[in-house]
Coordinates of C-alpha atoms and ligand atoms in Angstrom, one line a residue:
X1263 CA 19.6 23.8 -4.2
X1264 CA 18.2 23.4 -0.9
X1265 CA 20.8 20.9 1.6
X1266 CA 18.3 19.0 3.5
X1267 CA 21.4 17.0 5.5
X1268 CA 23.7 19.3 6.5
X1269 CA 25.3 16.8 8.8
X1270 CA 25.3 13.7 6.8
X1271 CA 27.5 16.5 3.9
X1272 CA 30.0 17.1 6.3
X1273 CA 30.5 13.4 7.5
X1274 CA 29.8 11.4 4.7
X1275 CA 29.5 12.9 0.8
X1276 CA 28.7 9.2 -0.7
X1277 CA 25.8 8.7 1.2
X1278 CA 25.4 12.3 1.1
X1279 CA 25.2 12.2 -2.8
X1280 CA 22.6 9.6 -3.2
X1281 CA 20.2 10.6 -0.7
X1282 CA 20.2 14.5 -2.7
X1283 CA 19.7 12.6 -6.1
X1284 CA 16.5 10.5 -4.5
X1285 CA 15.4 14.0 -3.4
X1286 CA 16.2 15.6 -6.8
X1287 CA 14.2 12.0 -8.7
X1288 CA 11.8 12.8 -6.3
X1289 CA 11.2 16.2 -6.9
X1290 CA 11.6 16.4 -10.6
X1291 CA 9.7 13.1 -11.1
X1292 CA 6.1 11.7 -11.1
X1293 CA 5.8 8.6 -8.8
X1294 CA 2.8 6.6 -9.8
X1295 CA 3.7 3.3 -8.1
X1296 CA 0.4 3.2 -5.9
X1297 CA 2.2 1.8 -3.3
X1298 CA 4.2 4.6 -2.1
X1299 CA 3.4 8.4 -1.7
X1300 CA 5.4 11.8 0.3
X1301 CA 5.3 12.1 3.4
X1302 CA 5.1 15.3 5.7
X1303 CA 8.1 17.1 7.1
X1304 CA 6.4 16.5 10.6
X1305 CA 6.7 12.7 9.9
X1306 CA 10.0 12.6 8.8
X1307 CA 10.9 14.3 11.9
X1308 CA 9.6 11.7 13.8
X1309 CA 11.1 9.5 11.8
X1310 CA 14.6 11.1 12.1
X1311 CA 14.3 11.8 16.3
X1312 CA 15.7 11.1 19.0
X1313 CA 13.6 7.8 19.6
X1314 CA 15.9 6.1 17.3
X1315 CA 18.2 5.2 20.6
X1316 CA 15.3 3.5 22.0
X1317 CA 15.1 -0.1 23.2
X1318 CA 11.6 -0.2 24.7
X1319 CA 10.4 -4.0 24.3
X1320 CA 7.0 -4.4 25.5
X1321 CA 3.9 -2.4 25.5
X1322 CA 2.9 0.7 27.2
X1323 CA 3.0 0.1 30.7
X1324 CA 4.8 -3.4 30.5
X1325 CA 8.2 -2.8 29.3
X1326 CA 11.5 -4.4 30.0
X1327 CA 14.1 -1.4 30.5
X1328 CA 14.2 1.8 32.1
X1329 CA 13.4 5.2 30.7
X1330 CA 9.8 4.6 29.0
X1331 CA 8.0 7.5 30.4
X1332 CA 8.1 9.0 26.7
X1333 CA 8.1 6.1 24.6
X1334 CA 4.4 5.0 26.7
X1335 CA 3.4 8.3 25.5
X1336 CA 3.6 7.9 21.8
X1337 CA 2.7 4.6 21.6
X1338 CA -0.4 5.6 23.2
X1339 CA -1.2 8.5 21.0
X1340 CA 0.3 6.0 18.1
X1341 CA -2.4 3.6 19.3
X1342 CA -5.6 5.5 19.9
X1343 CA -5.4 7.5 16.9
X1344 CA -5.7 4.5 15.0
X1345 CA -8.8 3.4 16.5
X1346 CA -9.9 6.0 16.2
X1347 CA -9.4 6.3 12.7
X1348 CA -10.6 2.9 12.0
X1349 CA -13.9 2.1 14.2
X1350 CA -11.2 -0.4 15.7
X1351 CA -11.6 -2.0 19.4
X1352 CA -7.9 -2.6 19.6
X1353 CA -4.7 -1.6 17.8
X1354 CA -1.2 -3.1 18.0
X1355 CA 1.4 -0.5 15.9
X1356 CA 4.8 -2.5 16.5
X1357 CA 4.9 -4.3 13.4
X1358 CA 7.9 -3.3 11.4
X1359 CA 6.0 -3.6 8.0
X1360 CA 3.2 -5.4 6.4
X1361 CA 4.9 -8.5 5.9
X1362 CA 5.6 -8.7 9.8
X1363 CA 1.8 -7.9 10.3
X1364 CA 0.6 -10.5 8.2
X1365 CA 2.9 -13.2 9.6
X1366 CA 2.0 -11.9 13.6
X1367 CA -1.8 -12.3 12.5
X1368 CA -1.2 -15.5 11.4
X1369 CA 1.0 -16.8 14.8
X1370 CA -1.8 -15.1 16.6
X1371 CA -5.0 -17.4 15.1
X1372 CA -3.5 -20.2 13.3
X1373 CA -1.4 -23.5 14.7
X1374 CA 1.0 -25.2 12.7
X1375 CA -0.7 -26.9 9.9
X1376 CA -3.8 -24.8 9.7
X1377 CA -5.3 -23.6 6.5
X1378 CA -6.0 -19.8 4.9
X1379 CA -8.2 -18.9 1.9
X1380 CA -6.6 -16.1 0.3
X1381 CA -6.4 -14.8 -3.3
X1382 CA -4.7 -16.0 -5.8
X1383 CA -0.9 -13.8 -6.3
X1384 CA -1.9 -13.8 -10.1
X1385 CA -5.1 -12.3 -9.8
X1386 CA -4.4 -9.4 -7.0
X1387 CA -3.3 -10.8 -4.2
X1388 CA -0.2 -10.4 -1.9
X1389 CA 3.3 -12.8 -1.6
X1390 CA 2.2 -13.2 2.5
X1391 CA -0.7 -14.3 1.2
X1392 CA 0.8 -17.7 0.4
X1393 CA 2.8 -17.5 -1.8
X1394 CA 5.0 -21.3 -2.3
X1395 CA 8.0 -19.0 -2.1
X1396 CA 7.5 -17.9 1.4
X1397 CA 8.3 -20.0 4.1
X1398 CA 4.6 -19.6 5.3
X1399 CA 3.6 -22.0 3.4
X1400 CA 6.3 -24.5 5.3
X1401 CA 4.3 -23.6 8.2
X1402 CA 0.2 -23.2 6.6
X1403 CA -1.5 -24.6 4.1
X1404 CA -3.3 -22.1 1.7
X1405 CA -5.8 -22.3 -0.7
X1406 CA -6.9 -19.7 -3.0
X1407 CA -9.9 -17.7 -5.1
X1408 CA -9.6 -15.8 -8.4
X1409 CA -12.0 -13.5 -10.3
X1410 CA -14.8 -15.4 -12.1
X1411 CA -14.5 -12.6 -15.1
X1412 CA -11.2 -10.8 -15.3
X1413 CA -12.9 -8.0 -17.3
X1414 CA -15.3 -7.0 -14.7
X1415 CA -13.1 -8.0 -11.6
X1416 CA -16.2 -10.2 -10.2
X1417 CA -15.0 -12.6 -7.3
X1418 CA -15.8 -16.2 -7.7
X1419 CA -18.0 -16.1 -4.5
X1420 CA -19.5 -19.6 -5.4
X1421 CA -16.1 -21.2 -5.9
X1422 CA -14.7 -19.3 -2.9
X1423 CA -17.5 -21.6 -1.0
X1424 CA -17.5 -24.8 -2.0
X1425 CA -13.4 -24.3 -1.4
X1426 CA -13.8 -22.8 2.1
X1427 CA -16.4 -26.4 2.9
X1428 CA -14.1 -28.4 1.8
X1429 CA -10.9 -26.8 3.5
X1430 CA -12.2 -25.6 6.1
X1431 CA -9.5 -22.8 7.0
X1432 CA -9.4 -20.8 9.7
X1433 CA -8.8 -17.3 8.4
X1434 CA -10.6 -16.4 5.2
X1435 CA -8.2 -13.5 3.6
X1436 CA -9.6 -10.7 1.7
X1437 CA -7.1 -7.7 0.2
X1438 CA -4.8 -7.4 -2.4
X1439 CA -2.0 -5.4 -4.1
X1440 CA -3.1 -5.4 -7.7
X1441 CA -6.9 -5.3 -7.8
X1442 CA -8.4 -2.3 -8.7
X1443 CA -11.6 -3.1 -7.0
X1444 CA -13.5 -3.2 -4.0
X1445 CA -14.8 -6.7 -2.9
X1446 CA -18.1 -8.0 -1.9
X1447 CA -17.3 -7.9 2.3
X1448 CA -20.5 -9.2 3.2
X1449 CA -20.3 -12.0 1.8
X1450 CA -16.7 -12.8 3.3
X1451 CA -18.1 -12.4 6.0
X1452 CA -20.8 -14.8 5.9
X1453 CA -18.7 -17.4 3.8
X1454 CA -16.3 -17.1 7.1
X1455 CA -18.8 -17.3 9.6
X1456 CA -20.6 -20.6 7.7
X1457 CA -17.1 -22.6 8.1
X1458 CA -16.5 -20.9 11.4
X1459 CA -13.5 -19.1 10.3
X1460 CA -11.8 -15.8 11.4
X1461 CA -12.7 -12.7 8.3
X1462 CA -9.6 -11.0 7.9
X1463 CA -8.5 -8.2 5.6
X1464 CA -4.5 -6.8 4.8
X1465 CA -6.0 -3.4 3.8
X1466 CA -2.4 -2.3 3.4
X1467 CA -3.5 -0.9 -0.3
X1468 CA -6.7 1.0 0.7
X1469 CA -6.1 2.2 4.5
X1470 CA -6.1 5.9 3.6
X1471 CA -8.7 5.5 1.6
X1472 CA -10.6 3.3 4.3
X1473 CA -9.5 6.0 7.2
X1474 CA -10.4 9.2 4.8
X1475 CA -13.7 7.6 4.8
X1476 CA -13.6 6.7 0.3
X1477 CA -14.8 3.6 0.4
X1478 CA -15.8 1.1 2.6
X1479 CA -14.7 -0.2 6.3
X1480 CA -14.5 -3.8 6.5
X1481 CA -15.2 -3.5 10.2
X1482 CA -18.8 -2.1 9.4
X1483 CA -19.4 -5.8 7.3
X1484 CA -18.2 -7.8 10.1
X1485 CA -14.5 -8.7 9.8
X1486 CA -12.5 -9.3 12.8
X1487 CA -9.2 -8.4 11.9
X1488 CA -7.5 -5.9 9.7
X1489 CA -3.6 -6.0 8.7
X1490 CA -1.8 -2.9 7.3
X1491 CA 1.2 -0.6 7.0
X1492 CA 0.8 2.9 7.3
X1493 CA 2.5 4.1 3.7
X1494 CA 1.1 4.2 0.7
X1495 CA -2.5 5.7 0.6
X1496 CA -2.4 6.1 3.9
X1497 CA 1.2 8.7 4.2
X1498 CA 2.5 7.5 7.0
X1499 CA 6.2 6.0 7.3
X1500 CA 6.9 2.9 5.9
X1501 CA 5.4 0.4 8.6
X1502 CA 3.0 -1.7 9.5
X1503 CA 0.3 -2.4 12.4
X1504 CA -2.6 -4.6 13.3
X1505 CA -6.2 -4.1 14.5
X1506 CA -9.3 -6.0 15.7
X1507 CA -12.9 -4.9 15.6
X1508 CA -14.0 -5.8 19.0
X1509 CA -11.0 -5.5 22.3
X1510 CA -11.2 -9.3 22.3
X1511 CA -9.4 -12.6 23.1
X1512 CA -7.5 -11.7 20.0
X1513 CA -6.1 -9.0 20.7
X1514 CA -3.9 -9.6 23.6
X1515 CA -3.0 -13.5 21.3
X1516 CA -1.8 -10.8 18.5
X1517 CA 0.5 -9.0 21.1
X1518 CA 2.1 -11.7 21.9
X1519 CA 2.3 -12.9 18.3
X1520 CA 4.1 -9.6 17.7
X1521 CA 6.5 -9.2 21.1
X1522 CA 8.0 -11.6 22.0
X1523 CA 6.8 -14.3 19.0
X1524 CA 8.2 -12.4 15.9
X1525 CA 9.7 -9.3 17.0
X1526 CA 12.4 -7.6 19.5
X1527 CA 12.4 -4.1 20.3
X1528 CA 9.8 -1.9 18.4
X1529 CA 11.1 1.0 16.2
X1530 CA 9.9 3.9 18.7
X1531 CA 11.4 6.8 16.6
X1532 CA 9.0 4.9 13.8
X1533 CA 5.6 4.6 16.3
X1534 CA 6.3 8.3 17.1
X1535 CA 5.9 8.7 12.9
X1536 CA 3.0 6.6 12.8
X1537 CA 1.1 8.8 15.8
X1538 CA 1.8 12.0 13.5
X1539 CA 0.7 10.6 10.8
X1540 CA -2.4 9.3 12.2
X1541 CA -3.0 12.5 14.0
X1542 CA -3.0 14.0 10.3
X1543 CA -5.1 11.0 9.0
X1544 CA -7.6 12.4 11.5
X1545 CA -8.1 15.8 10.0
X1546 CA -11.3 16.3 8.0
X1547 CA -8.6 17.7 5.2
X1548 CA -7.2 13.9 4.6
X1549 CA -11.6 13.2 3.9
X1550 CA -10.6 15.5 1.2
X1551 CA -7.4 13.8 -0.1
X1552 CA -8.9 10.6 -0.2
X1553 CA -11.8 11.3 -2.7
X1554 CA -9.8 13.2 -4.9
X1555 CA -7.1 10.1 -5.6
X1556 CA -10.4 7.9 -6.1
X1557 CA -11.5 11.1 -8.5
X1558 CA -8.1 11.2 -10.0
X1559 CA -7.5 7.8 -11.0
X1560 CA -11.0 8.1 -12.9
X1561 CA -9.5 10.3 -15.4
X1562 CA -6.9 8.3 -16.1
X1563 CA -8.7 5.0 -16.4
X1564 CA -10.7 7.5 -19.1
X1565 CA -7.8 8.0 -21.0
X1566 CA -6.7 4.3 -21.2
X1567 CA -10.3 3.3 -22.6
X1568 CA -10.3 6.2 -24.8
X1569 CA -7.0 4.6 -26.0
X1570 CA -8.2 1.3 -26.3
X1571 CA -5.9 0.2 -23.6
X1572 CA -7.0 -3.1 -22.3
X1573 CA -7.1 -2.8 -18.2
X1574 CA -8.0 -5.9 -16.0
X1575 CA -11.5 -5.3 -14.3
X1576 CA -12.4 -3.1 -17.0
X1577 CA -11.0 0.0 -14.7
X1578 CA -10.9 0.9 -11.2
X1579 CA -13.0 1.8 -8.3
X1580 CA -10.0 2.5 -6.1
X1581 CA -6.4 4.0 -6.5
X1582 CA -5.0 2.1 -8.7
X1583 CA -5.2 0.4 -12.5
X1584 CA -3.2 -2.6 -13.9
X1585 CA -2.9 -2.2 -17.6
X1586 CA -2.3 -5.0 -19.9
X1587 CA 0.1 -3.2 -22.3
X1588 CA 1.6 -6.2 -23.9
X1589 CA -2.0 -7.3 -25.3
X1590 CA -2.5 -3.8 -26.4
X1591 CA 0.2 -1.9 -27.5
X1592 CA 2.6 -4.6 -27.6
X1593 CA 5.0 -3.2 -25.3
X1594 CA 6.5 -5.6 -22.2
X1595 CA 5.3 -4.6 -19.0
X1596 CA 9.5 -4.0 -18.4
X1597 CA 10.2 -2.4 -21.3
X1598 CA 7.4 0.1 -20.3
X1599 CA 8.7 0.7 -17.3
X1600 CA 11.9 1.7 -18.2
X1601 CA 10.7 4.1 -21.1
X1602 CA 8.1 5.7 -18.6
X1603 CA 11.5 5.7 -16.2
X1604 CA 13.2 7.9 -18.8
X1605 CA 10.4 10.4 -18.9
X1606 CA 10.3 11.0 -15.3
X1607 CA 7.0 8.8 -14.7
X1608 CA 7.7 6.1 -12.1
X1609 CA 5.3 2.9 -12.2
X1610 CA 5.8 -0.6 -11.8
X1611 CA 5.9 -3.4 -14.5
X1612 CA 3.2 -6.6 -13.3
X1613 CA 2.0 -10.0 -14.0
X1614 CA -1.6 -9.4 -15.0
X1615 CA -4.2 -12.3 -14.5
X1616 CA -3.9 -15.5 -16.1
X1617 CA -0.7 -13.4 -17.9
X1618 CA 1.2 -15.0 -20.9
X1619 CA 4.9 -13.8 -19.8
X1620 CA 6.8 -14.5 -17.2
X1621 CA 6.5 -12.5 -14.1
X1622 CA 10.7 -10.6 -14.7
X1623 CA 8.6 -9.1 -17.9
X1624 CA 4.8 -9.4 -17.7
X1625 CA 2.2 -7.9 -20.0
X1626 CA 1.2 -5.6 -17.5
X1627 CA 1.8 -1.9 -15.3
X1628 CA 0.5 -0.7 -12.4
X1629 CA 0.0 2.8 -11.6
X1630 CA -2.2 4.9 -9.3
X1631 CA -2.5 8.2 -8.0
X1632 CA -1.6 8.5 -4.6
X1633 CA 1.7 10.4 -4.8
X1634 CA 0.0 12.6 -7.4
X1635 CA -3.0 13.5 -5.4
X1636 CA -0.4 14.9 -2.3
X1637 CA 1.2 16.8 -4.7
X1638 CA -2.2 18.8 -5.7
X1639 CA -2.8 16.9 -8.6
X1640 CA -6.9 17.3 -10.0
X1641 CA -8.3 15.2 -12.8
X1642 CA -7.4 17.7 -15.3
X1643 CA -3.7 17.4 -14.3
X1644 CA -4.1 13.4 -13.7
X1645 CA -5.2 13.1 -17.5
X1646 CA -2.6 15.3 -18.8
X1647 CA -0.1 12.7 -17.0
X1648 CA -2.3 9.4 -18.5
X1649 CA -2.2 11.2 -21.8
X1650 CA 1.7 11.8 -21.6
X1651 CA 1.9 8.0 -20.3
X1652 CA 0.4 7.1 -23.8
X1653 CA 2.5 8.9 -26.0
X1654 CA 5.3 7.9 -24.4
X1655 CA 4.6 4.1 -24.9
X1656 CA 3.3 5.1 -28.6
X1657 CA 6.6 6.7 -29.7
X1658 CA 9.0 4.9 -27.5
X1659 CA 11.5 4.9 -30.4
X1660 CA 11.4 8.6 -30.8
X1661 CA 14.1 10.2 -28.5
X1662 CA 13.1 13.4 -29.7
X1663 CA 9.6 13.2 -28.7
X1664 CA 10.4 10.8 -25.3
X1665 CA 12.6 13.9 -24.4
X1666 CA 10.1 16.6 -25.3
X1667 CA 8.0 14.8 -22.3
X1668 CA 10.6 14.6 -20.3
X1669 CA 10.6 18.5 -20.0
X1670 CA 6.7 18.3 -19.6
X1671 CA 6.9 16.1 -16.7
X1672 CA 9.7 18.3 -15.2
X1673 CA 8.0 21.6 -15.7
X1674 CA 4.4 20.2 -14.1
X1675 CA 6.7 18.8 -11.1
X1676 CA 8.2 22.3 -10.8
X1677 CA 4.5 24.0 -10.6
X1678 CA 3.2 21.3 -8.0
X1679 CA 6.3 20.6 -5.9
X1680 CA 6.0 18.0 -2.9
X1681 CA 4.5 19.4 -0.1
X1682 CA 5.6 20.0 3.0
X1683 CA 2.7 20.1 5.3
X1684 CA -0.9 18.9 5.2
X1685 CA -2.1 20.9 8.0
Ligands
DSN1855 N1 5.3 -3.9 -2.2 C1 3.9 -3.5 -2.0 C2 3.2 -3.1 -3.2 O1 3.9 -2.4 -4.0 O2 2.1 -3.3 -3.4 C3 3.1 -4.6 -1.4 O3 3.8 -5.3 -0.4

């Protein structure tokens, strides 16, 4: 077996044990939570370089210590690689995560007090988005939207005005982390403009697919801001940044939002990861990529109708599905989880709309095919994997069938390993 830390064996064989079994899970396992993907060597180098001993607060050009002649230079590359990649007029890439993106947006165009329209948690949308368990909402006041018709995924776009008049907010939120469809932006846009209010989209779901050009740029419908992280379809490192359309007023209110308002010193070894993957992003190869996960998770929304599995929106137009497996097959959205666990196909179990469990064990899982698509995965190979998923929720009592798939999944890892390079 390859030893991918020789150092961390010598000095440390606990930490050293675990890290070899994540690669070994990750290897020998499917990962369809649509959130996460692999990324390349050339980003985990970054990732793993010297950078790490870095304190560089500031920007490029405007720092606070000495010895910033390299750090300026990937930040730079960090940032105008991401304009580049999404029509943007301005980029900040310091935000450790999403979370801290969303929260610097909001310091950036909101006092104390102000109010957001975002979705509804239930029907797609995000925690930051205001949830009552974040302090956010000790600070905001949000209102929300929800789908008119659960089965088709349409937006409420009347509701969503009549709320915006009578709230007037100042941001009007679009993006999600469970919808599996793409949203009407123009008429965000022109709900936002009527109450005077900032359009803003978290595109931390869809970046990659925004960036490999799959479906549509929110910038080209109007929106002033868009929040992200740089994972999940888009296969950077785990992370988070902010852009505007236009190099406006905004922008330099966002910088501040993020150094000094939120954050100390940025994680340089993590903007140098960000400027490779970005740099890859760029390369007509990740147009490619992109399609094909839209492709892919087509023929595995056409298994689940063929199955008569019940999926909220009736499908997907994007990466991922949400299937209501408690109203179908009768199996919890937990207890699916951790069969699919056992068979080497990792998903996540979620509330669907309007759901009638509780959200520790909802009806629902969400998959997608991000992490499947890098690995080389085609429609053909994407329905083998839905068909497998089936079968396994079908004859969850039957070890000796759950086990037979087991060696399925391991065998189609072996032949489509991770790969190392995109380039
Ligand atoms: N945790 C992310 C997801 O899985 O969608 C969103 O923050």
């Amino acid at each position: 077996m390859k030893n991918h830390y020789p150092y961390i064996k010598k000095q440390d064989p606990k930490v050293y044990k675990a890290l070899e079994g994540e690669e070994t899970r990750q290897a020998e396992g499917l990962e369809l939570i649509p959130s996460e993907n692999y990324v390349s060597m050339a980003v985990r180098e970054a990732n793993a370089s010297a950078l790490t001993n870095k304190y560089s607060e500031g920007y490029p050009g405007r720092r606070y210590y000495g010895g910033q002649e390299f750090t300026d230079d990937v930040e730079m590359l960090a940032i105008e690689r991401a304009k580049k990649l999404f029509g943007a007029g301005f980029a900040n890439v310091q935000p450790h995560a999403g979370a801290p993106a969303n929260i610097g947006m909001y310091f950036a165009l909101l006092e104390p007090g102000d109010t957001v329209l975002g979705m509804d948690l239930s029907h797609g949308g995000h925690l930051t988005h205001g949830h009552p368990v974040t302090y956010l909402t000790k600070i905001f006041n949000f209102v929300r939207y929800k789908m008119k018709n659960i089965e088709t995924g349409e937006i409420d776009y009347d509701e969503m005005r009549a709320v915006a008049k009578a709230a007037k907010p100042k941001i009007i939120l679009a993006g999600y982390s469970a919808y599996p469809r793409e949203l009407d932006y123009e008429k965000f846009v022109s709900i936002a403009r009527e109450v005077g209010a900032y359009a803003v989209m978290d595109v931390a779901h869809i970046a990659g697919l925004i960036a490999g050009r799959a479906v549509k740029n929110p910038f080209d419908y109007g929106f002033d801001v868009m929040t992200t992280t740089t994972h999940k379809t888009l296969r950077g490192p785990r992370g988070g940044m902010i852009l505007t359309r236009e190099d406006a007023a905004i922008a330099k209110k966002i910088d501040k939002a993020i150094f000094p308002g939120l954050q100390g010193g940025p994680l340089m070894h993590n903007i140098a990861a960000k400027a490779v993957c970005f740099g890859e992003a760029l390369s007509p190869k990740f147009r490619t990529y992109a399609k094909q996960i839209l492709k892919n998770a087509k023929a595995m929304e056409k298994v689940f109708k063929d199955n008569d599995i019940r999926m909220i929106t009736g499908g997907t137009s994007n990466h991922l599905i949400l299937a209501d497996v408690y109203g179908s097959l009768g199996v919890s959205g937990k207890e699916a989880e951790q069969v699919l666990d056992e068979v080497g196909i990792t998903l996540n179990k979620n509330a669907i709309a309007d759901d009638v469990r509780g959200p520790m064990d909802p009806s629902g899982i969400r998959f997608g095919t991000p992490a499947i698509t890098t690995r080389g995965f085609k429609e053909k190979e994407c329905a083998r994997v839905a068909e497998l998923m089936v079968e396994t929720l079908n004859q969850r009592a039957n070890k000796k069938t759950l086990k037979r798939i087991r060696e399925d999944i391991r065998k189609m890892s072996k032949k489509m390993p991770i790969p190392e390079s995109f380039v």
